[in-house]
Amino acid sequence: MTIRNQISGQFSIIVASILTVFSLVIYGLSANYRQEEFYERLKKQARTTVRLLIDVQEVDSTLLKIIDRNSESALIDEQVMVFDKNNQLIYSNIDDKALAYQREWLDQVRTEKDLETHDGDNELIGLLFESTNGQVVALASAYDQFGRSKLRNLALTLGWGWLAGIGLTVVLGFFFAGRSLQPIASINQQIQRITANDLRQRLDEGNRQDEIDQLAINFNQVLSRLALAFEQQRSFVAHASHELRTPLATMKSDVQLALRRPLSEDQLRAVLQTMLPDIDRLSGLTNSLLLMARTLDNIDQMAFGPLRLDEIVFAAQEELQMAKPAYRVDIRYDQFPDSEADTQLHGNENLLQQVVFNLLDNACKYSANHWAEVLLSYDSTGCQLAVRDVGVGISAEDQAHIFEPFYRAQRTLGYEGFGIGLSICHRIITLHQGQLTLKSQLGEGSTFTVWLPRRP
Ligand code: ADP
């Protein structure tokens, strides 16, 4: 079922329910009012009859019957009966018909002084009067033709009104639901035109006010991120193949040269010697790529838990000093933590240690004195570590690309490396909802700062 049908259907059901309740209440109130009004008329009739019969000496039963029959206010099928204190009928306005009344009506009137009930389709009332000859009971009944026909008309009007109301609601509901969903249909059409090969297309964001515009804005943002991810992937593959191709091409030409003529053992050894750096480079590169693939592949499933940033820094320092004893790292607290909780964070220990290791390794590698300093600080929102070196520094132009995979600053091409570490660090810190920033001056050194929130 389409949303359009669902909306118009639900809308119609709601309006139908309201109309039904409304019609039933109106009909019920009118029916009640008609009945009350008719009882009142019957009571008036009974009072007049009793007054004329008992109080006015000049009027006897015969005269009263004549008056009753000729009265303009006589009702359809009207019967008025008066009974004395012994329940003997002393007056009836009709004498040709068999008088049907129930004894309990009389008893009820004598005990409750008042009776309002039905006799078939007729309304019937009973009243008690005091007279000099004891208590007199009057019963009056009639058929309310006028009132009932008015009620039938009302029912008919309400019924037709109900049907017309529902019909109108279904048509208007369908129309307005279609109109409200039109922007979604248009967005749907626009989305169908967007393909993976052309992520530059964007949805129309209208006047950026309503919910549909917001949907288009969010969708466009997703498209931008996708386009960026696709672009990064393309450039990554291009860079990776370039990095792999260069040493492979050198090795191939070395082998081709060697195969052209017979070589002595010493010459062969020399050829293999020239190939060794390229093999080392290839092996280093594949190791880095493997590390990157492993880290980025599982990055979203890595377990997060409580950890202390200072402990991670000490562990990374130890790991670096074991791997490269010539490097020196000093660790300082900006202010000494009051309690363990001050340096406590929530994250993945292995990933964060990898980040700190990488930053320390870079700082020492790109500094002539192979020295780096770590400054730890914290506040109520999170913890910060700054890795400072007094090395070669990074130009403003290089800083703009430094976190891209395979990007290496021109001045550092002589150093060993592939330009992958910082892009992994950036990804890991973003995953922890932290920030990795850089301040650097060419020739003076660099400071990489990691800020991590207490609870990502
Ligand atoms: P790698 O160090 O293996 O080349 P990284 O991704 O760790 O890869 O670093 C990318 C580039 O950023 C490096 O090649 C270097 O040009 C620059 N860089 C990183 N850290 C520093 C630093 N502390 N000082 C100067 N340049 C740096």
PDB file of N, CA, C and O in Angstrom, residues 41-57 59-69 71 73-75 78-83 89-94 125 127 129 136-141:
ATOM      1  N   ARG A  41     -46.282  17.339  27.343  1.00  0.00           N
ATOM      2  CA  ARG A  41     -47.569  17.621  26.714  1.00  0.00           C
ATOM      3  C   ARG A  41     -48.647  16.688  27.262  1.00  0.00           C
ATOM      4  O   ARG A  41     -49.775  17.112  27.548  1.00  0.00           O
ATOM      5  N   LEU A  42     -48.269  15.406  27.421  1.00  0.00           N
ATOM      6  CA  LEU A  42     -49.230  14.437  27.953  1.00  0.00           C
ATOM      7  C   LEU A  42     -49.636  14.816  29.382  1.00  0.00           C
ATOM      8  O   LEU A  42     -50.819  14.723  29.764  1.00  0.00           O
ATOM      9  N   LYS A  43     -48.662  15.258  30.172  1.00  0.00           N
ATOM     10  CA  LYS A  43     -48.956  15.621  31.562  1.00  0.00           C
ATOM     11  C   LYS A  43     -49.903  16.816  31.605  1.00  0.00           C
ATOM     12  O   LYS A  43     -50.833  16.875  32.424  1.00  0.00           O
ATOM     13  N   LYS A  44     -49.663  17.794  30.702  1.00  0.00           N
ATOM     14  CA  LYS A  44     -50.530  18.974  30.643  1.00  0.00           C
ATOM     15  C   LYS A  44     -51.962  18.530  30.338  1.00  0.00           C
ATOM     16  O   LYS A  44     -52.936  18.980  30.971  1.00  0.00           O
ATOM     17  N   GLN A  45     -52.062  17.615  29.377  1.00  0.00           N
ATOM     18  CA  GLN A  45     -53.363  17.105  28.962  1.00  0.00           C
ATOM     19  C   GLN A  45     -54.062  16.430  30.158  1.00  0.00           C
ATOM     20  O   GLN A  45     -55.244  16.655  30.425  1.00  0.00           O
ATOM     21  N   ALA A  46     -53.292  15.585  30.902  1.00  0.00           N
ATOM     22  CA  ALA A  46     -53.861  14.852  32.028  1.00  0.00           C
ATOM     23  C   ALA A  46     -54.319  15.827  33.109  1.00  0.00           C
ATOM     24  O   ALA A  46     -55.414  15.687  33.690  1.00  0.00           O
ATOM     25  N   ARG A  47     -53.483  16.881  33.369  1.00  0.00           N
ATOM     26  CA  ARG A  47     -53.838  17.862  34.407  1.00  0.00           C
ATOM     27  C   ARG A  47     -55.135  18.566  34.037  1.00  0.00           C
ATOM     28  O   ARG A  47     -56.035  18.737  34.872  1.00  0.00           O
ATOM     29  N   THR A  48     -55.230  18.994  32.761  1.00  0.00           N
ATOM     30  CA  THR A  48     -56.443  19.715  32.324  1.00  0.00           C
ATOM     31  C   THR A  48     -57.670  18.819  32.510  1.00  0.00           C
ATOM     32  O   THR A  48     -58.706  19.261  33.047  1.00  0.00           O
ATOM     33  N   THR A  49     -57.554  17.561  32.096  1.00  0.00           N
ATOM     34  CA  THR A  49     -58.694  16.650  32.190  1.00  0.00           C
ATOM     35  C   THR A  49     -59.137  16.479  33.643  1.00  0.00           C
ATOM     36  O   THR A  49     -60.327  16.614  33.979  1.00  0.00           O
ATOM     37  N   VAL A  50     -58.162  16.218  34.533  1.00  0.00           N
ATOM     38  CA  VAL A  50     -58.508  15.997  35.944  1.00  0.00           C
ATOM     39  C   VAL A  50     -59.126  17.261  36.536  1.00  0.00           C
ATOM     40  O   VAL A  50     -60.113  17.204  37.286  1.00  0.00           O
ATOM     41  N   ARG A  51     -58.516  18.434  36.180  1.00  0.00           N
ATOM     42  CA  ARG A  51     -59.044  19.687  36.738  1.00  0.00           C
ATOM     43  C   ARG A  51     -60.502  19.867  36.316  1.00  0.00           C
ATOM     44  O   ARG A  51     -61.370  20.177  37.142  1.00  0.00           O
ATOM     45  N   LEU A  52     -60.784  19.665  35.033  1.00  0.00           N
ATOM     46  CA  LEU A  52     -62.151  19.859  34.534  1.00  0.00           C
ATOM     47  C   LEU A  52     -63.111  18.845  35.165  1.00  0.00           C
ATOM     48  O   LEU A  52     -64.228  19.173  35.537  1.00  0.00           O
ATOM     49  N   LEU A  53     -62.616  17.603  35.336  1.00  0.00           N
ATOM     50  CA  LEU A  53     -63.481  16.526  35.823  1.00  0.00           C
ATOM     51  C   LEU A  53     -63.820  16.693  37.304  1.00  0.00           C
ATOM     52  O   LEU A  53     -64.959  16.520  37.736  1.00  0.00           O
ATOM     53  N   ILE A  54     -62.808  17.107  38.079  1.00  0.00           N
ATOM     54  CA  ILE A  54     -63.007  17.115  39.531  1.00  0.00           C
ATOM     55  C   ILE A  54     -63.359  18.501  40.052  1.00  0.00           C
ATOM     56  O   ILE A  54     -64.276  18.663  40.855  1.00  0.00           O
ATOM     57  N   ASP A  55     -62.643  19.511  39.582  1.00  0.00           N
ATOM     58  CA  ASP A  55     -62.816  20.844  40.172  1.00  0.00           C
ATOM     59  C   ASP A  55     -64.003  21.593  39.591  1.00  0.00           C
ATOM     60  O   ASP A  55     -64.633  22.401  40.283  1.00  0.00           O
ATOM     61  N   VAL A  56     -64.302  21.381  38.279  1.00  0.00           N
ATOM     62  CA  VAL A  56     -65.374  22.191  37.669  1.00  0.00           C
ATOM     63  C   VAL A  56     -66.678  21.389  37.719  1.00  0.00           C
ATOM     64  O   VAL A  56     -66.793  20.344  37.057  1.00  0.00           O
ATOM     65  N   GLN A  57     -67.587  21.894  38.549  1.00  0.00           N
ATOM     66  CA  GLN A  57     -68.839  21.185  38.782  1.00  0.00           C
ATOM     67  C   GLN A  57     -69.688  21.073  37.515  1.00  0.00           C
ATOM     68  O   GLN A  57     -70.351  20.074  37.271  1.00  0.00           O
ATOM     69  N   VAL A  59     -68.870  20.594  34.545  1.00  0.00           N
ATOM     70  CA  VAL A  59     -68.427  19.660  33.492  1.00  0.00           C
ATOM     71  C   VAL A  59     -68.534  18.224  34.002  1.00  0.00           C
ATOM     72  O   VAL A  59     -67.926  17.870  35.005  1.00  0.00           O
ATOM     73  N   ASP A  60     -69.360  17.411  33.329  1.00  0.00           N
ATOM     74  CA  ASP A  60     -69.399  15.987  33.691  1.00  0.00           C
ATOM     75  C   ASP A  60     -68.650  15.185  32.624  1.00  0.00           C
ATOM     76  O   ASP A  60     -68.139  15.754  31.650  1.00  0.00           O
ATOM     77  N   SER A  61     -68.601  13.847  32.791  1.00  0.00           N
ATOM     78  CA  SER A  61     -67.789  13.005  31.898  1.00  0.00           C
ATOM     79  C   SER A  61     -68.201  13.144  30.445  1.00  0.00           C
ATOM     80  O   SER A  61     -67.360  13.203  29.538  1.00  0.00           O
ATOM     81  N   THR A  62     -69.478  13.196  30.176  1.00  0.00           N
ATOM     82  CA  THR A  62     -69.949  13.256  28.794  1.00  0.00           C
ATOM     83  C   THR A  62     -69.471  14.536  28.129  1.00  0.00           C
ATOM     84  O   THR A  62     -68.937  14.525  27.011  1.00  0.00           O
ATOM     85  N   LEU A  63     -69.636  15.638  28.875  1.00  0.00           N
ATOM     86  CA  LEU A  63     -69.202  16.924  28.310  1.00  0.00           C
ATOM     87  C   LEU A  63     -67.679  16.936  28.110  1.00  0.00           C
ATOM     88  O   LEU A  63     -67.174  17.407  27.091  1.00  0.00           O
ATOM     89  N   LEU A  64     -67.013  16.362  29.079  1.00  0.00           N
ATOM     90  CA  LEU A  64     -65.538  16.337  29.004  1.00  0.00           C
ATOM     91  C   LEU A  64     -65.062  15.552  27.781  1.00  0.00           C
ATOM     92  O   LEU A  64     -64.119  15.937  27.088  1.00  0.00           O
ATOM     93  N   LYS A  65     -65.760  14.417  27.502  1.00  0.00           N
ATOM     94  CA  LYS A  65     -65.407  13.619  26.324  1.00  0.00           C
ATOM     95  C   LYS A  65     -65.560  14.453  25.058  1.00  0.00           C
ATOM     96  O   LYS A  65     -64.701  14.433  24.174  1.00  0.00           O
ATOM     97  N   ILE A  66     -66.688  15.214  25.018  1.00  0.00           N
ATOM     98  CA  ILE A  66     -66.943  16.038  23.832  1.00  0.00           C
ATOM     99  C   ILE A  66     -65.830  17.089  23.695  1.00  0.00           C
ATOM    100  O   ILE A  66     -65.268  17.309  22.626  1.00  0.00           O
ATOM    101  N   ILE A  67     -65.500  17.702  24.850  1.00  0.00           N
ATOM    102  CA  ILE A  67     -64.442  18.739  24.812  1.00  0.00           C
ATOM    103  C   ILE A  67     -63.123  18.100  24.337  1.00  0.00           C
ATOM    104  O   ILE A  67     -62.447  18.616  23.463  1.00  0.00           O
ATOM    105  N   ASP A  68     -62.797  16.940  24.941  1.00  0.00           N
ATOM    106  CA  ASP A  68     -61.545  16.252  24.601  1.00  0.00           C
ATOM    107  C   ASP A  68     -61.453  15.956  23.115  1.00  0.00           C
ATOM    108  O   ASP A  68     -60.425  16.194  22.470  1.00  0.00           O
ATOM    109  N   ARG A  69     -62.505  15.408  22.560  1.00  0.00           N
ATOM    110  CA  ARG A  69     -62.474  14.995  21.155  1.00  0.00           C
ATOM    111  C   ARG A  69     -62.383  16.180  20.213  1.00  0.00           C
ATOM    112  O   ARG A  69     -61.826  16.094  19.130  1.00  0.00           O
ATOM    113  N   SER A  71     -61.065  19.109  20.998  1.00  0.00           N
ATOM    114  CA  SER A  71     -59.943  20.023  21.290  1.00  0.00           C
ATOM    115  C   SER A  71     -58.924  20.008  20.145  1.00  0.00           C
ATOM    116  O   SER A  71     -58.629  18.953  19.576  1.00  0.00           O
ATOM    117  N   SER A  73     -55.911  20.643  20.460  1.00  0.00           N
ATOM    118  CA  SER A  73     -54.612  20.106  20.896  1.00  0.00           C
ATOM    119  C   SER A  73     -54.671  18.597  21.101  1.00  0.00           C
ATOM    120  O   SER A  73     -53.743  18.013  21.674  1.00  0.00           O
ATOM    121  N   ALA A  74     -55.802  17.947  20.660  1.00  0.00           N
ATOM    122  CA  ALA A  74     -55.905  16.492  20.810  1.00  0.00           C
ATOM    123  C   ALA A  74     -54.775  15.815  20.044  1.00  0.00           C
ATOM    124  O   ALA A  74     -54.423  16.232  18.942  1.00  0.00           O
ATOM    125  N   LEU A  75     -54.197  14.776  20.671  1.00  0.00           N
ATOM    126  CA  LEU A  75     -53.038  14.107  20.055  1.00  0.00           C
ATOM    127  C   LEU A  75     -53.487  12.841  19.341  1.00  0.00           C
ATOM    128  O   LEU A  75     -54.584  12.330  19.579  1.00  0.00           O
ATOM    129  N   GLU A  78     -54.830   9.391  21.198  1.00  0.00           N
ATOM    130  CA  GLU A  78     -54.753   9.872  22.585  1.00  0.00           C
ATOM    131  C   GLU A  78     -55.736   9.136  23.491  1.00  0.00           C
ATOM    132  O   GLU A  78     -56.888   8.934  23.122  1.00  0.00           O
ATOM    133  N   GLN A  79     -55.274   8.701  24.632  1.00  0.00           N
ATOM    134  CA  GLN A  79     -56.159   8.080  25.640  1.00  0.00           C
ATOM    135  C   GLN A  79     -55.889   8.751  26.963  1.00  0.00           C
ATOM    136  O   GLN A  79     -54.734   8.858  27.374  1.00  0.00           O
ATOM    137  N   VAL A  80     -56.942   9.211  27.626  1.00  0.00           N
ATOM    138  CA  VAL A  80     -56.776   9.758  28.979  1.00  0.00           C
ATOM    139  C   VAL A  80     -57.748   8.992  29.874  1.00  0.00           C
ATOM    140  O   VAL A  80     -58.930   8.885  29.558  1.00  0.00           O
ATOM    141  N   MET A  81     -57.256   8.439  30.958  1.00  0.00           N
ATOM    142  CA  MET A  81     -58.098   7.677  31.877  1.00  0.00           C
ATOM    143  C   MET A  81     -57.864   8.208  33.266  1.00  0.00           C
ATOM    144  O   MET A  81     -56.739   8.553  33.623  1.00  0.00           O
ATOM    145  N   VAL A  82     -58.957   8.295  34.030  1.00  0.00           N
ATOM    146  CA  VAL A  82     -58.826   8.773  35.414  1.00  0.00           C
ATOM    147  C   VAL A  82     -59.384   7.675  36.323  1.00  0.00           C
ATOM    148  O   VAL A  82     -60.447   7.105  36.033  1.00  0.00           O
ATOM    149  N   PHE A  83     -58.671   7.366  37.392  1.00  0.00           N
ATOM    150  CA  PHE A  83     -59.079   6.308  38.324  1.00  0.00           C
ATOM    151  C   PHE A  83     -59.262   6.897  39.715  1.00  0.00           C
ATOM    152  O   PHE A  83     -58.510   7.793  40.113  1.00  0.00           O
ATOM    153  N   LEU A  89     -62.097   2.923  37.271  1.00  0.00           N
ATOM    154  CA  LEU A  89     -62.039   3.895  36.183  1.00  0.00           C
ATOM    155  C   LEU A  89     -63.233   4.840  36.309  1.00  0.00           C
ATOM    156  O   LEU A  89     -64.391   4.411  36.286  1.00  0.00           O
ATOM    157  N   ILE A  90     -62.966   6.133  36.481  1.00  0.00           N
ATOM    158  CA  ILE A  90     -64.087   7.050  36.599  1.00  0.00           C
ATOM    159  C   ILE A  90     -64.225   7.904  35.329  1.00  0.00           C
ATOM    160  O   ILE A  90     -65.224   8.554  35.112  1.00  0.00           O
ATOM    161  N   TYR A  91     -63.158   7.896  34.517  1.00  0.00           N
ATOM    162  CA  TYR A  91     -63.288   8.639  33.259  1.00  0.00           C
ATOM    163  C   TYR A  91     -62.331   8.052  32.227  1.00  0.00           C
ATOM    164  O   TYR A  91     -61.192   7.688  32.536  1.00  0.00           O
ATOM    165  N   SER A  92     -62.816   7.972  30.942  1.00  0.00           N
ATOM    166  CA  SER A  92     -61.931   7.632  29.826  1.00  0.00           C
ATOM    167  C   SER A  92     -62.413   8.440  28.636  1.00  0.00           C
ATOM    168  O   SER A  92     -63.617   8.551  28.421  1.00  0.00           O
ATOM    169  N   ASN A  93     -61.480   9.052  27.898  1.00  0.00           N
ATOM    170  CA  ASN A  93     -61.923   9.902  26.778  1.00  0.00           C
ATOM    171  C   ASN A  93     -62.434   9.072  25.606  1.00  0.00           C
ATOM    172  O   ASN A  93     -63.005   9.591  24.690  1.00  0.00           O
ATOM    173  N   ILE A  94     -62.161   7.774  25.591  1.00  0.00           N
ATOM    174  CA  ILE A  94     -62.720   6.923  24.533  1.00  0.00           C
ATOM    175  C   ILE A  94     -63.518   5.797  25.182  1.00  0.00           C
ATOM    176  O   ILE A  94     -63.096   5.252  26.209  1.00  0.00           O
ATOM    177  N   ILE A 125     -47.905   8.490  30.356  1.00  0.00           N
ATOM    178  CA  ILE A 125     -47.508   9.096  31.641  1.00  0.00           C
ATOM    179  C   ILE A 125     -48.608   8.804  32.666  1.00  0.00           C
ATOM    180  O   ILE A 125     -49.755   8.512  32.303  1.00  0.00           O
ATOM    181  N   LEU A 127     -50.081  10.426  36.564  1.00  0.00           N
ATOM    182  CA  LEU A 127     -49.926  11.493  37.560  1.00  0.00           C
ATOM    183  C   LEU A 127     -50.884  11.227  38.710  1.00  0.00           C
ATOM    184  O   LEU A 127     -51.967  10.655  38.520  1.00  0.00           O
ATOM    185  N   PHE A 129     -53.215  12.877  41.760  1.00  0.00           N
ATOM    186  CA  PHE A 129     -53.850  14.137  42.185  1.00  0.00           C
ATOM    187  C   PHE A 129     -54.567  13.911  43.510  1.00  0.00           C
ATOM    188  O   PHE A 129     -55.088  12.814  43.772  1.00  0.00           O
ATOM    189  N   VAL A 136     -56.500  10.549  43.265  1.00  0.00           N
ATOM    190  CA  VAL A 136     -56.969  10.172  41.933  1.00  0.00           C
ATOM    191  C   VAL A 136     -55.748   9.996  41.023  1.00  0.00           C
ATOM    192  O   VAL A 136     -54.790  10.762  41.112  1.00  0.00           O
ATOM    193  N   VAL A 137     -55.794   8.935  40.183  1.00  0.00           N
ATOM    194  CA  VAL A 137     -54.662   8.704  39.269  1.00  0.00           C
ATOM    195  C   VAL A 137     -55.126   8.958  37.839  1.00  0.00           C
ATOM    196  O   VAL A 137     -56.214   8.507  37.444  1.00  0.00           O
ATOM    197  N   ALA A 138     -54.324   9.712  37.083  1.00  0.00           N
ATOM    198  CA  ALA A 138     -54.646   9.922  35.668  1.00  0.00           C
ATOM    199  C   ALA A 138     -53.562   9.281  34.825  1.00  0.00           C
ATOM    200  O   ALA A 138     -52.370   9.464  35.097  1.00  0.00           O
ATOM    201  N   LEU A 139     -53.978   8.482  33.835  1.00  0.00           N
ATOM    202  CA  LEU A 139     -53.030   7.914  32.863  1.00  0.00           C
ATOM    203  C   LEU A 139     -53.317   8.556  31.516  1.00  0.00           C
ATOM    204  O   LEU A 139     -54.485   8.683  31.137  1.00  0.00           O
ATOM    205  N   ALA A 140     -52.259   8.999  30.806  1.00  0.00           N
ATOM    206  CA  ALA A 140     -52.469   9.580  29.469  1.00  0.00           C
ATOM    207  C   ALA A 140     -51.448   8.989  28.528  1.00  0.00           C
ATOM    208  O   ALA A 140     -50.259   8.878  28.876  1.00  0.00           O
ATOM    209  N   SER A 141     -51.897   8.578  27.335  1.00  0.00           N
ATOM    210  CA  SER A 141     -50.936   8.059  26.351  1.00  0.00           C
ATOM    211  C   SER A 141     -51.334   8.548  24.969  1.00  0.00           C
ATOM    212  O   SER A 141     -52.510   8.843  24.720  1.00  0.00           O
TER     213      SER A 141
END
